[in-house]
PDB file of C-alpha atoms in Angstrom:
ATOM      1  CA  MET A   1      67.973  91.239  93.643  1.00 97.00           C
ATOM      2  CA  ARG A   2      68.431  91.861  89.966  1.00 97.00           C
ATOM      3  CA  LEU A   3      72.358  92.719  89.635  1.00 98.00           C
ATOM      4  CA  PRO A   4      72.141  96.259  88.238  1.00 97.00           C
ATOM      5  CA  THR A   5      69.760  97.294  91.261  1.00 98.00           C
ATOM      6  CA  LEU A   6      72.706  96.189  93.643  1.00 98.00           C
ATOM      7  CA  VAL A   7      74.658  97.592  91.913  1.00 98.00           C
ATOM      8  CA  ASP A   8      73.154 100.853  91.499  1.00 98.00           C
ATOM      9  CA  ARG A   9      71.910 100.765  95.493  1.00 98.00           C
ATOM     10  CA  LEU A  10      76.007 100.307  96.137  1.00 98.00           C
ATOM     11  CA  ASP A  11      77.188 103.181  94.282  1.00 98.00           C
ATOM     12  CA  GLU A  12      74.521 105.454  95.527  1.00 98.00           C
ATOM     13  CA  THR A  13      75.239 103.997  99.387  1.00 98.00           C
ATOM     14  CA  LEU A  14      78.711 104.592  98.821  1.00 98.00           C
ATOM     15  CA  SER A  15      78.907 107.916  97.013  1.00 97.00           C
ATOM     16  CA  THR A  16      81.292 106.100  94.225  1.00 97.00           C
ATOM     17  CA  ALA A  17      80.927 108.692  91.845  1.00 96.00           C
ATOM     18  CA  GLY A  18      82.389 110.649  93.754  1.00 96.00           C
ATOM     19  CA  TYR A  19      85.764 109.212  94.082  1.00 96.00           C
ATOM     20  CA  ALA A  20      86.181 108.725  90.564  1.00 94.00           C
ATOM     21  CA  ASP A  21      88.648 111.612  90.062  1.00 94.00           C
ATOM     22  CA  VAL A  22      91.032 110.755  92.993  1.00 96.00           C
ATOM     23  CA  ASP A  23      91.095 106.779  92.691  1.00 97.00           C
ATOM     24  CA  ALA A  24      93.131 104.711  90.882  1.00 96.00           C
ATOM     25  CA  SER A  25      90.863 101.997  91.548  1.00 97.00           C
ATOM     26  CA  ALA A  26      87.662 101.276  88.948  1.00 96.00           C
ATOM     27  CA  ASN A  27      85.261 101.268  91.751  1.00 97.00           C
ATOM     28  CA  GLY A  28      81.788  99.857  91.105  1.00 97.00           C
ATOM     29  CA  LEU A  29      80.791  96.187  89.028  1.00 97.00           C
ATOM     30  CA  GLN A  30      84.435  95.407  87.710  1.00 97.00           C
ATOM     31  CA  VAL A  31      83.428  92.078  86.203  1.00 97.00           C
ATOM     32  CA  GLY A  32      80.166  90.773  85.686  1.00 96.00           C
ATOM     33  CA  PRO A  33      76.938  90.727  83.169  1.00 93.00           C
ATOM     34  CA  ASP A  34      74.595  93.501  82.235  1.00 87.00           C
ATOM     35  CA  SER A  35      71.628  91.616  83.905  1.00 91.00           C
ATOM     36  CA  GLY A  36      71.196  88.662  86.228  1.00 93.00           C
ATOM     37  CA  THR A  37      70.304  88.175  90.028  1.00 96.00           C
ATOM     38  CA  VAL A  38      71.962  88.168  93.103  1.00 98.00           C
ATOM     39  CA  ASP A  39      70.822  86.032  96.187  1.00 98.00           C
ATOM     40  CA  ARG A  40      74.374  85.565  98.266  1.00 98.00           C
ATOM     41  CA  VAL A  41      77.377  87.684  98.150  1.00 98.00           C
ATOM     42  CA  ALA A  42      80.429  86.862  99.549  1.00 98.00           C
ATOM     43  CA  VAL A  43      82.798  90.121 101.034  1.00 98.00           C
ATOM     44  CA  ALA A  44      86.296  90.149 101.419  1.00 98.00           C
ATOM     45  CA  VAL A  45      89.356  92.633 101.707  1.00 98.00           C
ATOM     46  CA  ASP A  46      91.129  91.463  98.550  1.00 98.00           C
ATOM     47  CA  ALA A  47      90.294  90.024  94.990  1.00 98.00           C
ATOM     48  CA  ALA A  48      92.642  86.784  94.385  1.00 97.00           C
ATOM     49  CA  GLU A  49      92.283  83.522  93.260  1.00 96.00           C
ATOM     50  CA  ALA A  50      91.867  82.311  96.790  1.00 97.00           C
ATOM     51  CA  THR A  51      88.943  84.447  97.637  1.00 98.00           C
ATOM     52  CA  ILE A  52      87.346  84.163  94.532  1.00 98.00           C
ATOM     53  CA  GLU A  53      87.528  80.405  94.736  1.00 97.00           C
ATOM     54  CA  ALA A  54      86.117  80.461  98.120  1.00 98.00           C
ATOM     55  CA  ALA A  55      83.117  82.788  96.721  1.00 98.00           C
ATOM     56  CA  ALA A  56      82.408  79.975  94.484  1.00 98.00           C
ATOM     57  CA  GLU A  57      82.744  77.317  96.765  1.00 98.00           C
ATOM     58  CA  ALA A  58      80.236  79.577  99.157  1.00 98.00           C
ATOM     59  CA  ASP A  59      77.704  79.561  96.266  1.00 98.00           C
ATOM     60  CA  ALA A  60      77.941  83.176  95.836  1.00 98.00           C
ATOM     61  CA  ASP A  61      76.509  85.544  92.984  1.00 98.00           C
ATOM     62  CA  LEU A  62      79.157  88.703  93.939  1.00 98.00           C
ATOM     63  CA  LEU A  63      82.377  89.009  95.502  1.00 98.00           C
ATOM     64  CA  LEU A  64      82.678  91.965  96.636  1.00 98.00           C
ATOM     65  CA  VAL A  65      86.149  93.188  97.710  1.00 98.00           C
ATOM     66  CA  HIS A  66      88.150  96.496  98.600  1.00 98.00           C
ATOM     67  CA  HIS A  67      91.504  95.728  96.659  1.00 98.00           C
ATOM     68  CA  GLY A  68      89.884  94.980  93.277  1.00 97.00           C
ATOM     69  CA  ILE A  69      91.789  93.853  89.702  1.00 96.00           C
ATOM     70  CA  SER A  70      91.588  96.912  87.475  1.00 95.00           C
ATOM     71  CA  TRP A  71      93.838  99.962  88.947  1.00 94.00           C
ATOM     72  CA  GLY A  72      93.914 102.321  86.144  1.00 86.00           C
ATOM     73  CA  GLY A  73      92.622 100.059  83.606  1.00 83.00           C
ATOM     74  CA  ILE A  74      93.553  96.510  82.307  1.00 87.00           C
ATOM     75  CA  GLU A  75      95.892  96.635  78.643  1.00 84.00           C
ATOM     76  CA  ARG A  76      96.284  92.926  78.777  1.00 88.00           C
ATOM     77  CA  VAL A  77      94.522  89.747  80.088  1.00 92.00           C
ATOM     78  CA  THR A  78      97.359  87.721  80.667  1.00 93.00           C
ATOM     79  CA  GLY A  79      99.007  86.090  83.788  1.00 92.00           C
ATOM     80  CA  ARG A  80      97.561  87.049  87.034  1.00 91.00           C
ATOM     81  CA  GLN A  81      94.893  88.868  85.402  1.00 92.00           C
ATOM     82  CA  TYR A  82      93.583  85.951  83.441  1.00 94.00           C
ATOM     83  CA  GLY A  83      93.531  83.666  86.459  1.00 95.00           C
ATOM     84  CA  ARG A  84      91.607  86.277  88.540  1.00 95.00           C
ATOM     85  CA  ILE A  85      89.281  87.130  85.610  1.00 95.00           C
ATOM     86  CA  ALA A  86      88.908  83.394  84.239  1.00 95.00           C
ATOM     87  CA  ALA A  87      87.956  82.394  88.053  1.00 96.00           C
ATOM     88  CA  LEU A  88      85.494  84.711  88.278  1.00 97.00           C
ATOM     89  CA  VAL A  89      83.874  83.906  84.987  1.00 97.00           C
ATOM     90  CA  GLU A  90      84.082  80.005  84.770  1.00 96.00           C
ATOM     91  CA  ASN A  91      82.273  80.455  88.547  1.00 97.00           C
ATOM     92  CA  ASP A  92      79.760  83.021  87.201  1.00 97.00           C
ATOM     93  CA  VAL A  93      81.112  85.193  89.859  1.00 98.00           C
ATOM     94  CA  ALA A  94      80.574  88.919  89.726  1.00 98.00           C
ATOM     95  CA  LEU A  95      83.160  91.460  91.118  1.00 98.00           C
ATOM     96  CA  TYR A  96      82.178  94.754  92.694  1.00 98.00           C
ATOM     97  CA  VAL A  97      85.078  96.726  94.398  1.00 98.00           C
ATOM     98  CA  SER A  98      85.128  99.633  96.791  1.00 98.00           C
ATOM     99  CA  HIS A  99      88.496 101.191  97.077  1.00 98.00           C
ATOM    100  CA  LEU A 100      88.491 104.888  98.774  1.00 98.00           C
ATOM    101  CA  PRO A 101      84.552 105.066  99.035  1.00 98.00           C
ATOM    102  CA  LEU A 102      84.880 102.627 101.712  1.00 98.00           C
ATOM    103  CA  ASP A 103      87.639 103.930 103.380  1.00 97.00           C
ATOM    104  CA  GLY A 104      86.268 107.059 104.275  1.00 91.00           C
ATOM    105  CA  HIS A 105      82.486 106.359 104.289  1.00 97.00           C
ATOM    106  CA  PRO A 106      81.435 108.012 107.683  1.00 96.00           C
ATOM    107  CA  GLU A 107      79.088 105.262 108.783  1.00 97.00           C
ATOM    108  CA  LEU A 108      80.304 101.709 106.995  1.00 98.00           C
ATOM    109  CA  GLY A 109      84.003 102.680 106.227  1.00 98.00           C
ATOM    110  CA  ASN A 110      86.983 101.338 107.328  1.00 98.00           C
ATOM    111  CA  ALA A 111      88.000 104.136 109.705  1.00 98.00           C
ATOM    112  CA  SER A 112      84.845 104.318 110.963  1.00 98.00           C
ATOM    113  CA  GLY A 113      84.670 100.899 112.095  1.00 98.00           C
ATOM    114  CA  VAL A 114      88.212 101.071 113.772  1.00 98.00           C
ATOM    115  CA  ALA A 115      87.132 104.145 115.454  1.00 98.00           C
ATOM    116  CA  ASP A 116      84.019 102.333 116.627  1.00 98.00           C
ATOM    117  CA  GLU A 117      86.362  99.647 118.232  1.00 97.00           C
ATOM    118  CA  LEU A 118      88.278 102.259 119.871  1.00 98.00           C
ATOM    119  CA  ASP A 119      85.401 104.302 121.262  1.00 98.00           C
ATOM    120  CA  LEU A 120      86.334 107.448 119.854  1.00 98.00           C
ATOM    121  CA  ASP A 121      84.046 110.151 119.979  1.00 98.00           C
ATOM    122  CA  ASP A 122      83.341 113.871 118.661  1.00 98.00           C
ATOM    123  CA  ARG A 123      84.401 112.580 115.282  1.00 98.00           C
ATOM    124  CA  GLU A 124      85.443 114.497 112.479  1.00 97.00           C
ATOM    125  CA  PRO A 125      86.839 114.170 108.775  1.00 97.00           C
ATOM    126  CA  PHE A 126      90.151 113.196 108.238  1.00 98.00           C
ATOM    127  CA  GLY A 127      92.554 111.990 105.378  1.00 98.00           C
ATOM    128  CA  SER A 128      92.011 114.749 102.705  1.00 97.00           C
ATOM    129  CA  LEU A 129      92.304 114.083  99.138  1.00 97.00           C
ATOM    130  CA  GLY A 130      90.865 116.500  96.859  1.00 95.00           C
ATOM    131  CA  PRO A 131      87.394 116.956  97.531  1.00 95.00           C
ATOM    132  CA  VAL A 132      87.098 113.899  99.923  1.00 97.00           C
ATOM    133  CA  HIS A 133      87.856 112.251 102.960  1.00 97.00           C
ATOM    134  CA  LEU A 134      90.111 108.980 103.695  1.00 98.00           C
ATOM    135  CA  GLY A 135      89.694 108.587 107.258  1.00 98.00           C
ATOM    136  CA  THR A 136      88.453 109.587 110.890  1.00 98.00           C
ATOM    137  CA  ILE A 137      89.464 111.432 113.670  1.00 98.00           C
ATOM    138  CA  GLY A 138      88.116 111.381 117.226  1.00 98.00           C
ATOM    139  CA  THR A 139      88.944 111.634 120.789  1.00 98.00           C
ATOM    140  CA  ALA A 140      89.161 108.811 123.184  1.00 98.00           C
ATOM    141  CA  SER A 141      86.138 107.810 125.701  1.00 96.00           C
ATOM    142  CA  GLU A 142      88.993 107.211 128.157  1.00 96.00           C
ATOM    143  CA  PRO A 143      92.520 108.040 127.349  1.00 97.00           C
ATOM    144  CA  PHE A 144      95.027 105.581 126.249  1.00 98.00           C
ATOM    145  CA  SER A 145      98.429 104.721 127.193  1.00 97.00           C
ATOM    146  CA  ALA A 146     100.568 102.997 124.369  1.00 97.00           C
ATOM    147  CA  SER A 147     100.305  99.787 125.392  1.00 97.00           C
ATOM    148  CA  ASP A 148      96.612  99.966 126.068  1.00 97.00           C
ATOM    149  CA  LEU A 149      96.319 101.195 122.444  1.00 98.00           C
ATOM    150  CA  ARG A 150      98.201  98.471 121.205  1.00 97.00           C
ATOM    151  CA  ARG A 151      96.671  95.998 122.708  1.00 96.00           C
ATOM    152  CA  ARG A 152      93.395  97.182 121.282  1.00 96.00           C
ATOM    153  CA  LEU A 153      94.961  97.207 117.664  1.00 97.00           C
ATOM    154  CA  ASP A 154      96.328  93.563 118.337  1.00 95.00           C
ATOM    155  CA  ALA A 155      92.805  92.365 119.282  1.00 91.00           C
ATOM    156  CA  PHE A 156      91.473  93.195 115.755  1.00 89.00           C
ATOM    157  CA  GLU A 157      90.530  90.129 113.578  1.00 77.00           C
ATOM    158  CA  GLY A 158      93.051  89.528 110.730  1.00 74.00           C
ATOM    159  CA  SER A 159      95.589  90.508 112.893  1.00 77.00           C
ATOM    160  CA  GLU A 160      98.366  88.044 112.856  1.00 76.00           C
ATOM    161  CA  ARG A 161     101.070  89.968 114.270  1.00 78.00           C
ATOM    162  CA  ASP A 162     101.867  92.717 117.001  1.00 91.00           C
ATOM    163  CA  THR A 163     101.126  96.189 116.156  1.00 96.00           C
ATOM    164  CA  ARG A 164     104.194  98.144 115.550  1.00 96.00           C
ATOM    165  CA  VAL A 165     104.467 101.180 117.636  1.00 98.00           C
ATOM    166  CA  LEU A 166     106.441 104.511 117.014  1.00 98.00           C
ATOM    167  CA  GLU A 167     106.299 105.886 120.291  1.00 98.00           C
ATOM    168  CA  PHE A 168     107.025 109.490 120.191  1.00 98.00           C
ATOM    169  CA  GLY A 169     104.070 111.332 121.367  1.00 98.00           C
ATOM    170  CA  PRO A 170     102.420 112.344 124.689  1.00 97.00           C
ATOM    171  CA  ASP A 171     101.949 109.632 127.515  1.00 96.00           C
ATOM    172  CA  ARG A 172      98.180 110.384 127.432  1.00 98.00           C
ATOM    173  CA  ILE A 173      96.722 109.647 124.552  1.00 98.00           C
ATOM    174  CA  GLU A 174      93.332 111.683 123.697  1.00 98.00           C
ATOM    175  CA  ARG A 175      92.817 112.587 120.196  1.00 98.00           C
ATOM    176  CA  VAL A 176      93.343 109.895 117.151  1.00 98.00           C
ATOM    177  CA  ALA A 177      93.592 110.111 113.726  1.00 98.00           C
ATOM    178  CA  VAL A 178      92.809 106.899 111.751  1.00 98.00           C
ATOM    179  CA  LEU A 179      93.190 106.353 108.096  1.00 98.00           C
ATOM    180  CA  THR A 180      93.435 102.493 107.474  1.00 98.00           C
ATOM    181  CA  GLY A 181      95.557 100.852 105.276  1.00 96.00           C
ATOM    182  CA  SER A 182      98.561 102.765 103.889  1.00 96.00           C
ATOM    183  CA  GLY A 183      97.925 106.600 105.665  1.00 96.00           C
ATOM    184  CA  ALA A 184     101.488 107.774 106.547  1.00 96.00           C
ATOM    185  CA  ASP A 185     101.071 110.146 104.056  1.00 97.00           C
ATOM    186  CA  TRP A 186      98.690 111.654 106.289  1.00 98.00           C
ATOM    187  CA  LEU A 187     101.098 112.522 109.219  1.00 98.00           C
ATOM    188  CA  ASP A 188     101.429 116.262 108.888  1.00 98.00           C
ATOM    189  CA  GLU A 189      97.267 116.458 108.659  1.00 98.00           C
ATOM    190  CA  ALA A 190      97.330 114.439 112.072  1.00 98.00           C
ATOM    191  CA  VAL A 191      99.746 116.822 113.534  1.00 98.00           C
ATOM    192  CA  GLU A 192      98.057 120.160 112.108  1.00 98.00           C
ATOM    193  CA  ALA A 193      94.629 118.601 114.051  1.00 98.00           C
ATOM    194  CA  GLY A 194      96.121 117.919 117.127  1.00 98.00           C
ATOM    195  CA  ALA A 195      96.307 114.034 117.203  1.00 98.00           C
ATOM    196  CA  ASP A 196      98.374 112.446 119.735  1.00 98.00           C
ATOM    197  CA  ALA A 197      98.665 109.304 117.704  1.00 98.00           C
ATOM    198  CA  LEU A 198      98.112 107.980 114.149  1.00 98.00           C
ATOM    199  CA  VAL A 199      96.488 104.584 113.773  1.00 98.00           C
ATOM    200  CA  THR A 200      97.107 103.267 110.146  1.00 98.00           C
ATOM    201  CA  GLY A 201      97.742 100.020 108.603  1.00 97.00           C
ATOM    202  CA  GLU A 202     101.439 100.079 107.208  1.00 96.00           C
ATOM    203  CA  GLY A 203     104.229 103.304 107.099  1.00 94.00           C
ATOM    204  CA  LYS A 204     106.959 104.064 105.015  1.00 93.00           C
ATOM    205  CA  GLN A 205     110.944 104.907 106.332  1.00 95.00           C
ATOM    206  CA  LYS A 206     110.171 108.392 106.663  1.00 96.00           C
ATOM    207  CA  VAL A 207     107.442 108.152 108.833  1.00 97.00           C
ATOM    208  CA  TYR A 208     109.850 107.466 111.495  1.00 98.00           C
ATOM    209  CA  HIS A 209     111.738 110.557 111.635  1.00 98.00           C
ATOM    210  CA  GLU A 210     108.711 112.653 110.928  1.00 98.00           C
ATOM    211  CA  ALA A 211     106.760 111.267 113.791  1.00 98.00           C
ATOM    212  CA  ARG A 212     109.926 111.669 116.237  1.00 98.00           C
ATOM    213  CA  GLU A 213     110.352 115.345 114.889  1.00 98.00           C
ATOM    214  CA  ALA A 214     106.773 116.388 114.965  1.00 98.00           C
ATOM    215  CA  GLY A 215     106.248 114.266 118.529  1.00 98.00           C
ATOM    216  CA  ILE A 216     103.115 112.248 117.512  1.00 98.00           C
ATOM    217  CA  SER A 217     103.046 108.263 117.826  1.00 98.00           C
ATOM    218  CA  VAL A 218     102.081 106.280 115.080  1.00 98.00           C
ATOM    219  CA  PHE A 219     100.482 102.635 115.357  1.00 98.00           C
ATOM    220  CA  LEU A 220     100.872 100.568 112.510  1.00 98.00           C
ATOM    221  CA  ALA A 221      98.114  97.693 113.139  1.00 97.00           C
ATOM    222  CA  GLY A 222      98.381  95.971 109.628  1.00 96.00           C
ATOM    223  CA  HIS A 223      97.144  96.729 105.995  1.00 96.00           C
ATOM    224  CA  TYR A 224      94.404  93.702 106.190  1.00 96.00           C
ATOM    225  CA  ALA A 225      93.356  93.875 109.860  1.00 95.00           C
ATOM    226  CA  THR A 226      92.395  97.726 109.512  1.00 96.00           C
ATOM    227  CA  GLU A 227      90.629  97.401 106.358  1.00 97.00           C
ATOM    228  CA  THR A 228      88.106  94.194 107.016  1.00 97.00           C
ATOM    229  CA  PHE A 229      85.986  96.568 108.863  1.00 97.00           C
ATOM    230  CA  GLY A 230      84.496  98.203 105.581  1.00 98.00           C
ATOM    231  CA  VAL A 231      83.310  95.226 104.041  1.00 98.00           C
ATOM    232  CA  ARG A 232      81.805  93.213 106.846  1.00 98.00           C
ATOM    233  CA  SER A 233      79.988  96.606 107.609  1.00 98.00           C
ATOM    234  CA  LEU A 234      78.828  96.340 103.814  1.00 98.00           C
ATOM    235  CA  ALA A 235      77.837  92.927 104.590  1.00 98.00           C
ATOM    236  CA  GLY A 236      75.298  94.076 107.064  1.00 98.00           C
ATOM    237  CA  ARG A 237      73.880  96.581 105.074  1.00 98.00           C
ATOM    238  CA  LEU A 238      73.391  93.813 102.436  1.00 98.00           C
ATOM    239  CA  GLU A 239      71.746  91.797 104.793  1.00 98.00           C
ATOM    240  CA  GLU A 240      69.296  94.520 105.599  1.00 98.00           C
ATOM    241  CA  TRP A 241      68.607  94.503 102.311  1.00 98.00           C
ATOM    242  CA  GLY A 242      67.630  90.736 101.667  1.00 97.00           C
ATOM    243  CA  ILE A 243      70.723  89.238 100.874  1.00 98.00           C
ATOM    244  CA  GLU A 244      72.725  86.498 102.271  1.00 98.00           C
ATOM    245  CA  THR A 245      76.394  87.009 102.616  1.00 98.00           C
ATOM    246  CA  THR A 246      79.464  85.200 103.935  1.00 98.00           C
ATOM    247  CA  PHE A 247      82.935  86.718 104.767  1.00 98.00           C
ATOM    248  CA  VAL A 248      86.312  85.229 103.516  1.00 98.00           C
ATOM    249  CA  ASP A 249      88.698  85.582 105.471  1.00 96.00           C
ATOM    250  CA  HIS A 250      91.907  85.616 104.336  1.00 96.00           C
ATOM    251  CA  PRO A 251      94.490  87.578 106.163  1.00 94.00           C
ATOM    252  CA  THR A 252      97.972  88.235 104.795  1.00 93.00           C
ATOM    253  CA  GLY A 253     100.141  88.792 107.825  1.00 89.00           C
ATOM    254  CA  LEU A 254     100.784  92.416 106.295  1.00 91.00           C
TER     255      LEU A 254
END
């Protein structure tokens, strides 16, 4: 497939333009030519020298990631930025990035993937940021105990540590809000939506007291582990479009 055609198709599928005013990430094609063809795509959570090199070793024409290399612009191409861009250019690997669009996409997004793994039904958008949503909230097909939900999260691919639990909610967990990565700032919205628990990747110091005072449990399942779902789902969509894919797994343990 022609690279511009693929970029346009990804942008349309992910509604990339709708996040332009709220996302610091420069979503879309971050590094690449104006033309060219794409036969194989490597997908990964992060754009780093390790994943770029793995994409090159896999003979990928494009690396598709959740976390790119441009956050609010690149003023100087030196140091770490130079190393990453040089690795892309020298290996003739283009870079496509989808940050917030791939968090909240109702079908392909990270939160949707977590909700699928947890068998959440009756889902609704959750995690508002301006005109868009970054997560989902739904009802467990069968109620969880805190230990049951923790075990399910610990089983996620890329999970290299035990899920941390702030267990301040009810013993019977039915309504679960999901916002992957760093989603602790949406705790109040989860409470207002009637959630018994918030599942996210990592937390902040203040979330302990906020959760305790609000009577809601918070599950910190790992930033990386909760954000493999989007790129893997996109890999499946790319396969449907006739493009060969490979998943570059590089867990951070965080």
